[in-house]
CSV table of C-alpha atoms in Angstrom, one decimal:
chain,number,residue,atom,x,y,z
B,1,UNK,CA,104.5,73.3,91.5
B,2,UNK,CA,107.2,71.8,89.9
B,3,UNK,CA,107.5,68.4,88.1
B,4,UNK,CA,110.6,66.2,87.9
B,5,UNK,CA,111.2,63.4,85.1
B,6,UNK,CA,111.4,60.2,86.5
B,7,UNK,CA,114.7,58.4,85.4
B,8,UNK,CA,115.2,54.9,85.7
B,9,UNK,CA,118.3,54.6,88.8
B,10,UNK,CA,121.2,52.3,87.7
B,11,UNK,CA,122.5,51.9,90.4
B,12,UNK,CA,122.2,50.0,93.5
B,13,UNK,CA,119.4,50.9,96.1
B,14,UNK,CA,121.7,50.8,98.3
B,15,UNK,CA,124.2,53.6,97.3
B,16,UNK,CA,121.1,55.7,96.6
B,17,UNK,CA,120.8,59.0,98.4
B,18,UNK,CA,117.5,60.0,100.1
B,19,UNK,CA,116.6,63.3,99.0
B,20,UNK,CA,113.9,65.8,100.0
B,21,UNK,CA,111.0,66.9,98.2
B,22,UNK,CA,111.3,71.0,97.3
B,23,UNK,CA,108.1,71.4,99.8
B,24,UNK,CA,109.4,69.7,102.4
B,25,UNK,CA,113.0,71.3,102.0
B,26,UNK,CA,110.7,74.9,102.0
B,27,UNK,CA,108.6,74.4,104.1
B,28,UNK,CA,110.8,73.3,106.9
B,29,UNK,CA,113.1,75.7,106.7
B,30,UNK,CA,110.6,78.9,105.9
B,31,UNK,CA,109.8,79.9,109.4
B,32,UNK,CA,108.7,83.6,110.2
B,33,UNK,CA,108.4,84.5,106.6
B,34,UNK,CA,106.6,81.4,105.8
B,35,UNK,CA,104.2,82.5,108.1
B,36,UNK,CA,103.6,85.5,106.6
B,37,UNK,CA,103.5,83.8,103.2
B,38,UNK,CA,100.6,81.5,104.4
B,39,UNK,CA,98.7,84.3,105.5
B,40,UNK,CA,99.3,86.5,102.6
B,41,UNK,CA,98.3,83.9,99.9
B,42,UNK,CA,94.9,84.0,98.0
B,43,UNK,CA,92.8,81.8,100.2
B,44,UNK,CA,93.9,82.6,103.4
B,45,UNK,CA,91.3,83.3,106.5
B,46,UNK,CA,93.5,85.4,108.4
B,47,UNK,CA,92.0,89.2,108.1
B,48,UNK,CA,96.0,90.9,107.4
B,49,UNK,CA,93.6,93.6,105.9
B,50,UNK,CA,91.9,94.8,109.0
B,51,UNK,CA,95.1,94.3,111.2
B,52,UNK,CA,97.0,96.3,108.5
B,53,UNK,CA,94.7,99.2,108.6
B,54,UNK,CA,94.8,99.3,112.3
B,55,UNK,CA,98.8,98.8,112.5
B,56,UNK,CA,99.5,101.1,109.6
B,57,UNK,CA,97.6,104.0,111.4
B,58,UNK,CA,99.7,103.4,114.1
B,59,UNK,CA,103.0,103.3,112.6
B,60,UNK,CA,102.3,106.7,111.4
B,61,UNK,CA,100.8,108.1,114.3
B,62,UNK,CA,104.1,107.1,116.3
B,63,UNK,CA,106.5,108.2,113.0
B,64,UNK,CA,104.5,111.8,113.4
B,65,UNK,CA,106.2,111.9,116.6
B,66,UNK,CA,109.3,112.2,115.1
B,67,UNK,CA,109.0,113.9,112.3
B,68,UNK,CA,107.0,117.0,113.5
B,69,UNK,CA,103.6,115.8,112.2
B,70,UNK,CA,104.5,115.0,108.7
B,71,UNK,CA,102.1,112.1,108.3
B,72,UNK,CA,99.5,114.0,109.1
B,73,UNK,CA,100.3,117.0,107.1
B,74,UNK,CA,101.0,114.9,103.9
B,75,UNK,CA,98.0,112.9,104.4
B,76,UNK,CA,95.0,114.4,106.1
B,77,UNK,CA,92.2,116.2,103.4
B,78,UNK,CA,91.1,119.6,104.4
B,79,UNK,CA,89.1,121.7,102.1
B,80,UNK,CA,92.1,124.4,101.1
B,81,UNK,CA,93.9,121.0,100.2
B,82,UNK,CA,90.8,118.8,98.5
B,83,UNK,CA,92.1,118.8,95.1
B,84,UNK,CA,94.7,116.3,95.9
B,85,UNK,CA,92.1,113.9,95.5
B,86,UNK,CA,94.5,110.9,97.2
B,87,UNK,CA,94.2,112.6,100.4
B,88,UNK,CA,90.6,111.1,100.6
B,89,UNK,CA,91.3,107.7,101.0
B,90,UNK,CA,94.8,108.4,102.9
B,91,UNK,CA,92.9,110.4,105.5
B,92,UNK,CA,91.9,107.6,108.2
B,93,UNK,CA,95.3,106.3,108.6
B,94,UNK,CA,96.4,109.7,110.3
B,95,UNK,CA,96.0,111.7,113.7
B,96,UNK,CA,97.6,115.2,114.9
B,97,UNK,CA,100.5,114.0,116.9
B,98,UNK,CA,98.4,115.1,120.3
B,99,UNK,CA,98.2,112.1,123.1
B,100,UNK,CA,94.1,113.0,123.1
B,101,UNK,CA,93.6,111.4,120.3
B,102,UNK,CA,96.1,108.5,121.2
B,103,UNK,CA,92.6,107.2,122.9
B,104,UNK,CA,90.8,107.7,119.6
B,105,UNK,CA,93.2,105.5,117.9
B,106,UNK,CA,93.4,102.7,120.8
B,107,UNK,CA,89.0,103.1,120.9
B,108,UNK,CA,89.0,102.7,116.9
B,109,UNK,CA,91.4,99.8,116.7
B,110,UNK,CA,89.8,98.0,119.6
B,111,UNK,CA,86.5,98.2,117.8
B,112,UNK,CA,87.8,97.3,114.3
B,113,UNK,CA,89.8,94.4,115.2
B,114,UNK,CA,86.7,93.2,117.2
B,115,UNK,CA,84.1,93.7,113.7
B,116,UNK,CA,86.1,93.9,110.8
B,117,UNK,CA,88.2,90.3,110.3
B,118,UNK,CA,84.9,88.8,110.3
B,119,UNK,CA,83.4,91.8,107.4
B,120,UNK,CA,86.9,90.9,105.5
B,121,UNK,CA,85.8,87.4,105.7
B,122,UNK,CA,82.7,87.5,104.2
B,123,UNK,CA,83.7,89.7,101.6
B,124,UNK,CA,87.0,88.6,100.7
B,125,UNK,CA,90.2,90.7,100.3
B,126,UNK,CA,89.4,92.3,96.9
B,127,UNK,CA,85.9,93.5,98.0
B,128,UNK,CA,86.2,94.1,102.2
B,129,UNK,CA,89.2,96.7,100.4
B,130,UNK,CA,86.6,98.3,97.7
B,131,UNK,CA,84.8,98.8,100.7
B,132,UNK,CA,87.3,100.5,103.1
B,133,UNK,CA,88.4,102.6,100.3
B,134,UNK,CA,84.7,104.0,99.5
B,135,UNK,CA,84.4,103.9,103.4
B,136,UNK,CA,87.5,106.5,103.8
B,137,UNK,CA,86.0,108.6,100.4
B,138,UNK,CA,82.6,109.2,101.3
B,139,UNK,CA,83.5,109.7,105.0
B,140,UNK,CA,85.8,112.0,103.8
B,141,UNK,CA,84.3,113.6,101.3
B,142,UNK,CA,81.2,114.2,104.4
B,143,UNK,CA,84.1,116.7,106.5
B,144,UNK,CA,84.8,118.1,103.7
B,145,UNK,CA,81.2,119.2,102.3
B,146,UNK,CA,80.8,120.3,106.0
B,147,UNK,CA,84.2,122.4,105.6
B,148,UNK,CA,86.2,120.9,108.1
B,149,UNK,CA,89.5,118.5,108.0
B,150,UNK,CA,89.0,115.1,107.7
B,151,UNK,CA,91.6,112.5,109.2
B,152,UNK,CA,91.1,109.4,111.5
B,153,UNK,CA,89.7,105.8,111.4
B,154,UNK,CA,85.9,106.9,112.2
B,155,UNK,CA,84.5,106.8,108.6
B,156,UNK,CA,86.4,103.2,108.1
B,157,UNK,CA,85.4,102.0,111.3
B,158,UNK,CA,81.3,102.7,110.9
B,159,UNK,CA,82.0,101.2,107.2
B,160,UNK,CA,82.6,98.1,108.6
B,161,UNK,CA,79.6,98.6,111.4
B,162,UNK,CA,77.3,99.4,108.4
B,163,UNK,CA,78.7,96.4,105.8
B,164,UNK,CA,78.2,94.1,109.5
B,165,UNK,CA,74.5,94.9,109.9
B,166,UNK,CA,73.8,94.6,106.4
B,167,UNK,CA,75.5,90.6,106.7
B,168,UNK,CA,73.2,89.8,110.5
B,169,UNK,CA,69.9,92.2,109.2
B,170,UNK,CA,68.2,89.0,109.2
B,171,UNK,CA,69.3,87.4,112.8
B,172,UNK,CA,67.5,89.9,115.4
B,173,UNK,CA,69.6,88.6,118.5
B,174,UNK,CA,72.8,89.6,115.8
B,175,UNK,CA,71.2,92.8,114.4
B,176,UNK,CA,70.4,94.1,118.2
B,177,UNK,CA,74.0,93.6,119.1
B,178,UNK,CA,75.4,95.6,115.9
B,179,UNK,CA,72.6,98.4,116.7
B,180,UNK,CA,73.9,98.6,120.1
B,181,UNK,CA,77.5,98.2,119.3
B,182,UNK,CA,76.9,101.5,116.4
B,183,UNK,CA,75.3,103.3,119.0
B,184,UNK,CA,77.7,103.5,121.7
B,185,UNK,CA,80.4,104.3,119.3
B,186,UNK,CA,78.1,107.3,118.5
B,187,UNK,CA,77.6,108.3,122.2
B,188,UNK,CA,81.3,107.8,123.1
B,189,UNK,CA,81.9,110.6,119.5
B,190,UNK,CA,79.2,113.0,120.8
B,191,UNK,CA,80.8,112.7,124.1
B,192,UNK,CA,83.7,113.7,122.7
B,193,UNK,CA,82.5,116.7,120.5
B,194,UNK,CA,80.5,115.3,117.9
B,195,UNK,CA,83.4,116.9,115.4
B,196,UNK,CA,83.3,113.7,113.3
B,197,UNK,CA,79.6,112.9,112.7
B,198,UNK,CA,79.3,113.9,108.7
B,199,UNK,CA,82.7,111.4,108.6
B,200,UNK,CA,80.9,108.4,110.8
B,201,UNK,CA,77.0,109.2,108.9
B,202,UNK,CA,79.5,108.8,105.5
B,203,UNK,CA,81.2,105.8,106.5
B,204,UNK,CA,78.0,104.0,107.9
B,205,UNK,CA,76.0,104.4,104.8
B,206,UNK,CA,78.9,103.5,102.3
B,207,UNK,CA,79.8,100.5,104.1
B,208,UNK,CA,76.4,99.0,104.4
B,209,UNK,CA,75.5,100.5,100.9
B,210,UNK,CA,78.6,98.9,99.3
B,211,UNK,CA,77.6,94.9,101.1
B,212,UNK,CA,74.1,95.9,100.1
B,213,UNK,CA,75.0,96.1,96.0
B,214,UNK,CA,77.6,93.2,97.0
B,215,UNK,CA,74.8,90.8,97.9
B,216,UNK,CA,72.0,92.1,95.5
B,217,UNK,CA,73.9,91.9,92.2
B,218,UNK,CA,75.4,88.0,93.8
B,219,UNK,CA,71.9,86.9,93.7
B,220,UNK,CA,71.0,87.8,90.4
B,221,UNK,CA,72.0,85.6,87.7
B,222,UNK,CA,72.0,88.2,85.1
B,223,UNK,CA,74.1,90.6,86.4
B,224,UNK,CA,77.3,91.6,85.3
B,225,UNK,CA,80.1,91.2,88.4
B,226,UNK,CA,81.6,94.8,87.6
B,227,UNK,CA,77.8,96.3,88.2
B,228,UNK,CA,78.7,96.8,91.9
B,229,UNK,CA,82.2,98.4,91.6
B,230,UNK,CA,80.7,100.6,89.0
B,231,UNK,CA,78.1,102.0,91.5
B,232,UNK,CA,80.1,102.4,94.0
B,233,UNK,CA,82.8,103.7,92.2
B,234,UNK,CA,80.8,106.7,90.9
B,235,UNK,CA,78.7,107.7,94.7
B,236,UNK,CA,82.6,108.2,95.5
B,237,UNK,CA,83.9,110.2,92.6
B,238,UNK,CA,80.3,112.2,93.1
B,239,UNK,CA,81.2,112.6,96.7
B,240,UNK,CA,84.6,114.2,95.9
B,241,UNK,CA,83.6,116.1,93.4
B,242,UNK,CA,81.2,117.6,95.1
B,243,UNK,CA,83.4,118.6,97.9
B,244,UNK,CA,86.2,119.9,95.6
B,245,UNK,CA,83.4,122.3,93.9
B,246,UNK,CA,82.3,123.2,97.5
B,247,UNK,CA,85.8,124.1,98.9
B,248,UNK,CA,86.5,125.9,95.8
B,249,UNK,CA,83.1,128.3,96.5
């Protein structure tokens, strides 16, 4: 915010000029990007996180098409390429460029979008993103250990499933509903293979492990607020480790 000095006018009120506040000037000519602006600013209810995660992994689904696959090839963690560590968290965004798994990412992004704005609202920004990144690690770090490639939103998406029956554990009508919602998703993966099960078991437990430490270390006065990120920072680096020493074996 800016404050002006307040002069005392000589001359006559009626030569005086009306002039705009800066606000008003900004606000009313802002559109589109003002938009964005209000729902990027600190405060702001609108889950960009969790529609980010989804559009990103399209954008580079459909930029693979293009590019022969490059996306995935730069992004997706197998166990010959586990030592660069990044490709861990990068992993969820990216598919193979085949139209099969055009309804894994339509099935995932339906699901997220429906559960995840309101995990990102109870967390907040900062934490909802601690927890898709530990998500995407232990997820991937699971396909690893079990030697295979790891890549897609599954992990992330049973993060927030997990994190979302950790919030309604205490409401049965709530709790029944996120059991029910889970288990489906798990049919509709064994139906398709069961290739990704150490990625969704992963994802599941991080997510509701990470709300879990979120909400225990809240209600204790004398906690320190770094306790949780501490926690779960180290079950990931663990979890990566571990499959970096396995793939190397």
């Amino acid at each position: 915010m800016t404050w002006r000095g307040a002069g005392e006018a000589r001359r006559p009120a009626a030569k005086a000029r009306p002039v705009r506040s800066r606000p008003e000037r900004a606000s009313s000519g802002s559109g589109w990007q003002g938009a964005i602006g209000q729902m990027l600013r600190p405060g702001s209810e609108a889950p960009v996180l969790s529609w980010g995660i989804v559009g990103l992994t399209v954008v580079l689904w459909l930029g693979g098409l293009f590019t022969g696959g490059l996306p995935f090839l730069f992004l997706a963690v197998t166990p010959s390429l586990s030592l660069q560590v990044w490709r861990f968290f990068t992993a969820p965004v990216v598919y193979p460029n085949d139209f099969f798994y055009l309804i894994a990412i339509l099935l995932s992004g339906v699901f997220i979008l429906l559960t995840a704005p309101a995990v990102e609202k109870n967390l907040g920004r900062g934490r909802f993103l601690v927890l898709a990144l530990a998500a995407a690690g232990v997820g991937s770090a699971a396909m690893v250990l079990s030697g295979n490639a790891a890549f897609g939103l599954s992990g992330v998406l049973f993060g927030m499933f997990g994190s979302y029956l950790i919030f309604v554990w205490a409401y049965p009508p709530a709790r029944a509903q996120a059991l029910i919602i889970i288990g489906i998703n798990l049919l509709i993966n064994i139906a398709f293979g069961g290739f990704t099960l150490p990625q969704i078991i992963g994802g599941l437990i991080a997510g509701a492990g990470a709300t879990y430490l979120f909400q225990r270390y809240d209600d204790r006065a004398s906690s320190k607020a770094r306790t949780p990120y501490l926690i779960i920072a180290a079950v990931v680096v663990g979890l990566i480790v571990l499959a970096i020493v396995r793939s190397a074996l």
